[in-house]
CSV table of C-alpha atoms in Angstrom, one decimal:
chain,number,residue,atom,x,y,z
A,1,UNK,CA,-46.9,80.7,40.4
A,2,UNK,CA,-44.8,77.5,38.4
A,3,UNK,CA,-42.3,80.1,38.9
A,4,UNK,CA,-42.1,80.9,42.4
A,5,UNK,CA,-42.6,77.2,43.4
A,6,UNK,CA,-39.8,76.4,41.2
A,7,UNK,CA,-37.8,78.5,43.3
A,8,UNK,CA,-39.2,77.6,46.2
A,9,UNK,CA,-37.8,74.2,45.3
A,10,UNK,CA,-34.3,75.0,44.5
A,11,UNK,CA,-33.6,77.3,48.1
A,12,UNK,CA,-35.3,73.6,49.8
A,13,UNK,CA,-32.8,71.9,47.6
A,14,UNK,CA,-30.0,74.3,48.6
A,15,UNK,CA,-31.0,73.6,52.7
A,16,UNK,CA,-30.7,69.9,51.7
A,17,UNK,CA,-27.5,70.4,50.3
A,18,UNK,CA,-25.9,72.6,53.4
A,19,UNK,CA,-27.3,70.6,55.7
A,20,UNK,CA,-25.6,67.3,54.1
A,21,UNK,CA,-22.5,69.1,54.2
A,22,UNK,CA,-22.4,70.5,57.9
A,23,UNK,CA,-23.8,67.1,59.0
A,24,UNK,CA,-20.6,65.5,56.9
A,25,UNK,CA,-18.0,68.0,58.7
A,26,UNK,CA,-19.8,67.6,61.9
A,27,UNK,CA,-19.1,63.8,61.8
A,28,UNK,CA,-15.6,63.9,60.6
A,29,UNK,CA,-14.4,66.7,63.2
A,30,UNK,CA,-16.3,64.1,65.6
A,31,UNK,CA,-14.5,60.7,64.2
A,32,UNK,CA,-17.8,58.9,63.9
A,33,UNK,CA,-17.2,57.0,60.6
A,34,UNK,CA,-20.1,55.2,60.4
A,35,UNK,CA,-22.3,58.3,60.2
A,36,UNK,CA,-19.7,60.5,57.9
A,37,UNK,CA,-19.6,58.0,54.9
A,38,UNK,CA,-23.4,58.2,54.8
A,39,UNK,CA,-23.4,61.9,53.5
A,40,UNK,CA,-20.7,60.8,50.8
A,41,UNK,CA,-21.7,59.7,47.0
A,42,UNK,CA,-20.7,56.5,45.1
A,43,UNK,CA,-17.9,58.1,43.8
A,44,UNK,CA,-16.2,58.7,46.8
A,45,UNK,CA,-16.7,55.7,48.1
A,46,UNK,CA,-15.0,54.0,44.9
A,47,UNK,CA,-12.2,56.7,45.4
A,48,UNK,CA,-11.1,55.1,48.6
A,49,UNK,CA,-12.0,51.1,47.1
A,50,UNK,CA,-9.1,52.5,44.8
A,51,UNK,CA,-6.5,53.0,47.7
A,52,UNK,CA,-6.6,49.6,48.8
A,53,UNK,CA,-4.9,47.8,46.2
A,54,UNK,CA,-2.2,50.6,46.8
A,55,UNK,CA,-1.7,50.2,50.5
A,56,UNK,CA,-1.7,46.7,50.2
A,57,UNK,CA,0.9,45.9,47.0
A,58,UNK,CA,2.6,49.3,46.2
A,59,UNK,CA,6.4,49.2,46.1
A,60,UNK,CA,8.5,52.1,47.4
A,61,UNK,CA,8.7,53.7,44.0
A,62,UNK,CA,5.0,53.7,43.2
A,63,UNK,CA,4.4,55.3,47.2
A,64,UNK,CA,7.4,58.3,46.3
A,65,UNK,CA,5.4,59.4,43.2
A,66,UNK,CA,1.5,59.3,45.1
A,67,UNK,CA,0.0,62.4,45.5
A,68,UNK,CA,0.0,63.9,49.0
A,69,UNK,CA,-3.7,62.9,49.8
A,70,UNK,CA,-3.1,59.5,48.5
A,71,UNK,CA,0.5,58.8,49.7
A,72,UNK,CA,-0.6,60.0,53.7
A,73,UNK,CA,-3.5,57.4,53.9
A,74,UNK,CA,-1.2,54.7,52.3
A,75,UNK,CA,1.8,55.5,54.8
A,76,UNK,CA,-0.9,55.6,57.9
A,77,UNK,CA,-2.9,52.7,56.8
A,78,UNK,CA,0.0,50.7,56.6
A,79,UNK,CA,1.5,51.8,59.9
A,80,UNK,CA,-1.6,51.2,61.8
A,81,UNK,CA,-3.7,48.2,60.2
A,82,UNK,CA,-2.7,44.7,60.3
A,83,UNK,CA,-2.6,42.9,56.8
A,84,UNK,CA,-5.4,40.8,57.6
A,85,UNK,CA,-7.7,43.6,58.6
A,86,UNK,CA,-6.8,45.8,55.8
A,87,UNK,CA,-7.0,42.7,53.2
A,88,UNK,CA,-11.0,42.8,54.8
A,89,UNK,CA,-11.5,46.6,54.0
A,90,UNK,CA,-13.6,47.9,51.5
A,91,UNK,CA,-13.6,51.9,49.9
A,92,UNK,CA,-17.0,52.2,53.0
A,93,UNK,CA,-15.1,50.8,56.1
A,94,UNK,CA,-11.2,52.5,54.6
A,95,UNK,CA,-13.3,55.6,54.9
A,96,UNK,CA,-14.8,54.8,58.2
A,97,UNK,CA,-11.5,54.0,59.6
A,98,UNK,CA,-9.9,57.0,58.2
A,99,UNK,CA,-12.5,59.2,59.8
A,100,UNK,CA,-11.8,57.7,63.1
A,101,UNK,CA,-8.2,58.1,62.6
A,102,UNK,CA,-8.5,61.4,62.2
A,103,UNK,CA,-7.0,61.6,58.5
A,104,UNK,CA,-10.5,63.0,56.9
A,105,UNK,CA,-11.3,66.3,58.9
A,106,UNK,CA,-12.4,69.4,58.7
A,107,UNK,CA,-11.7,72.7,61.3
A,108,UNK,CA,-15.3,74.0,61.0
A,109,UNK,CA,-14.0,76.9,63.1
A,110,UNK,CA,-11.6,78.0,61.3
A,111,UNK,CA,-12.9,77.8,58.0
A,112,UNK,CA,-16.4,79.5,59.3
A,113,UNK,CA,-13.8,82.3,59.8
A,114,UNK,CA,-12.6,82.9,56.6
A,115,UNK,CA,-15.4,81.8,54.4
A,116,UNK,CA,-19.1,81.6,53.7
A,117,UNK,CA,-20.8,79.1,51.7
A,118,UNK,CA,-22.6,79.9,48.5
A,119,UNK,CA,-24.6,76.5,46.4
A,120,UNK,CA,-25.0,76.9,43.0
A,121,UNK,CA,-27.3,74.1,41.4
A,122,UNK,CA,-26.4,72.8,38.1
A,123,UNK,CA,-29.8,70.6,37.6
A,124,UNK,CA,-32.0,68.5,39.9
A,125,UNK,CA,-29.1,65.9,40.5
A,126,UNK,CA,-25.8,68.0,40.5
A,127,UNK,CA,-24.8,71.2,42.7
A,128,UNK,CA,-21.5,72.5,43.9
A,129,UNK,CA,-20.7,74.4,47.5
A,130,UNK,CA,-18.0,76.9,47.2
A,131,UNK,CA,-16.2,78.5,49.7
A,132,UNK,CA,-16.3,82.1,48.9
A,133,UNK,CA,-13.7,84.4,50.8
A,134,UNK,CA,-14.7,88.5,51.5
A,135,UNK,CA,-14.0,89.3,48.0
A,136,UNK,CA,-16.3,86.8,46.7
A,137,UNK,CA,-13.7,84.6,45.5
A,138,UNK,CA,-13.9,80.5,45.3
A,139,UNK,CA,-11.0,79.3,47.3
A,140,UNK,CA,-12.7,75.4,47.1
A,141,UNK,CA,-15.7,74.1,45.9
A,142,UNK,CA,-17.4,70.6,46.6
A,143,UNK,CA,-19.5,69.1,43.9
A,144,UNK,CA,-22.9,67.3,45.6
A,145,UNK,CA,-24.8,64.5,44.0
A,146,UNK,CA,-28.0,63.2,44.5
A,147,UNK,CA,-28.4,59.7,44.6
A,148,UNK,CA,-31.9,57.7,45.8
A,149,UNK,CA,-33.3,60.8,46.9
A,150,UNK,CA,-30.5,62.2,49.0
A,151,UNK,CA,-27.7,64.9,48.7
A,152,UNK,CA,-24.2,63.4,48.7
A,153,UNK,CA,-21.0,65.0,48.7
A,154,UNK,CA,-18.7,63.8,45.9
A,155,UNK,CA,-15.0,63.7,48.2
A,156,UNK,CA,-12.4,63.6,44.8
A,157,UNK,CA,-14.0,66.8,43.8
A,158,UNK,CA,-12.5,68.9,46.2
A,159,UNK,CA,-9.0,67.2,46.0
A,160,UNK,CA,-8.6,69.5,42.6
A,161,UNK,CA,-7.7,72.5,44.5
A,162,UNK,CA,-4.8,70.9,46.3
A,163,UNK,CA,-1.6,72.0,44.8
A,164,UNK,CA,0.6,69.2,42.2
A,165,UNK,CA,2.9,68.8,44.4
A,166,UNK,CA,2.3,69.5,47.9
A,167,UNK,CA,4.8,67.2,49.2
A,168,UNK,CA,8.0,69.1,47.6
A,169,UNK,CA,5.9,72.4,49.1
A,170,UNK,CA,6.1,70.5,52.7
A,171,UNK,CA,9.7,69.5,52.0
A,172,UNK,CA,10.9,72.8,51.5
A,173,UNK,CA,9.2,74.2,54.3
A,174,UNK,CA,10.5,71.9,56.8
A,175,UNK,CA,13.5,71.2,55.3
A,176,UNK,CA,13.3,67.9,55.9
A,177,UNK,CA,13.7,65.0,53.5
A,178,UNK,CA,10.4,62.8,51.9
A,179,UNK,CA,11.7,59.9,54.0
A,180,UNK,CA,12.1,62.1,57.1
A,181,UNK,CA,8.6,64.3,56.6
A,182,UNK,CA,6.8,61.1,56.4
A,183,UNK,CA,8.4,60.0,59.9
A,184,UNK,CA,7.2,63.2,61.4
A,185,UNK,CA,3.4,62.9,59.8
A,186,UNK,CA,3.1,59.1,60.6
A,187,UNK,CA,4.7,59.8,64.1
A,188,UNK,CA,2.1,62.4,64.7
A,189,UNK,CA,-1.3,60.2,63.8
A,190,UNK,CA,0.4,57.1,65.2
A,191,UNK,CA,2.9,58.2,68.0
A,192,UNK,CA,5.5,55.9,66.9
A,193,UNK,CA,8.2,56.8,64.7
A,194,UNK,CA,9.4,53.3,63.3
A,195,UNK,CA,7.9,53.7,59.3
A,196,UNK,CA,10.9,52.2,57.6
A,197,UNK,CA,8.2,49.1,56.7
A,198,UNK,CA,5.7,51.6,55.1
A,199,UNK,CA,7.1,51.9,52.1
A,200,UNK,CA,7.4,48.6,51.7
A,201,UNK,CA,4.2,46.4,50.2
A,202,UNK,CA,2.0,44.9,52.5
A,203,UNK,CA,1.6,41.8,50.8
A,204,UNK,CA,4.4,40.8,48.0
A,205,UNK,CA,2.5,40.0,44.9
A,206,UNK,CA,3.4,36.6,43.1
């Protein structure tokens, strides 16, 4: 009987856990901020608190060598937001605003496609989601935390999967230049194509 109701519990656990996640991809493919960063962890949160000090003082040298998930939020932050407002930010609201941007996203379609997802608990407190292809092979996996009771994705988790160096990847695809690439991918989230100032600090630091 101890168990059966033990595993009773962890299959509850695992509908937690799903749940959290399709209510998180749900919300991004929706742009409602507000409700998205409630289904991610601490973690994540401090992940994007991290950005700021980027956006706002990063010369062009320190933007060249960001990674590509980094150096697109910095770029479209910088194009969009007005010092003032992004000097008011914290990692909660950069997140919000990203969601409604559309820069945090997922295509549930296409991914219910190609993949289903499998939870594997590590203890009470720690699971991952994995996206397991026909073969049964993990193309990404999601680590999920649970903090005051609740199932949170933990974002930076994820972002281990994405190739080193996606941004020599894109320029060699397009053949375009970095400077050039990042006109096209700010144009198309912005609809402007003046970026020469985003890789310039925001604010100059003394």
């Amino acid at each position: 009987m101890v168990f059966f109701a033990a595993c009773t519990s962890r299959q509850d656990e695992k509908k937690l856990i799903l749940k959290t996640f399709g209510d998180y991809r749900r919300f991004t493919a929706l742009r409602q901020g507000r409700k998205a960063v409630q289904c991610i962890d601490a973690a994540s949160v401090q992940y994007y608190a991290d950005l700021l000090p980027l956006i706002l003082y990063a010369d062009s040298a320190t933007v060249r060598s960001l990674s590509y998930d980094k150096g697109i939020i910095v770029f479209a932050v910088r194009h969009t937001t007005p010092v003032a407002e992004v000097q008011q930010l914290n990692g909660k609201t950069l997140f919000e605003k990203l969601v409604k941007m559309g820069l945090v996203n997922s295509d549930q379609e296409e991914w219910q496609k190609r993949y289903h997802l499998s939870v594997r608990m590590a203890d009470d407190h720690n699971a991952e989601v994995e996206f397991l292809d026909t073969a049964g092979k993990a193309g990404v996996a999601f680590r999920f935390v649970k903090e005051n009771d609740l199932w949170k994705l933990n974002i930076p988790s994820g972002l281990r999967f994405m190739p080193a160096d996606v941004w020599s990847m894109l320029e060699e695809q397009s053949g375009l230049s970095r400077t050039e690439l990042v006109a096209a991918l700010v144009e198309s989230l912005t609809g402007t194509r003046d970026t020469a100032s985003v890789w310039q600090p925001m604010v100059l630091q003394r």
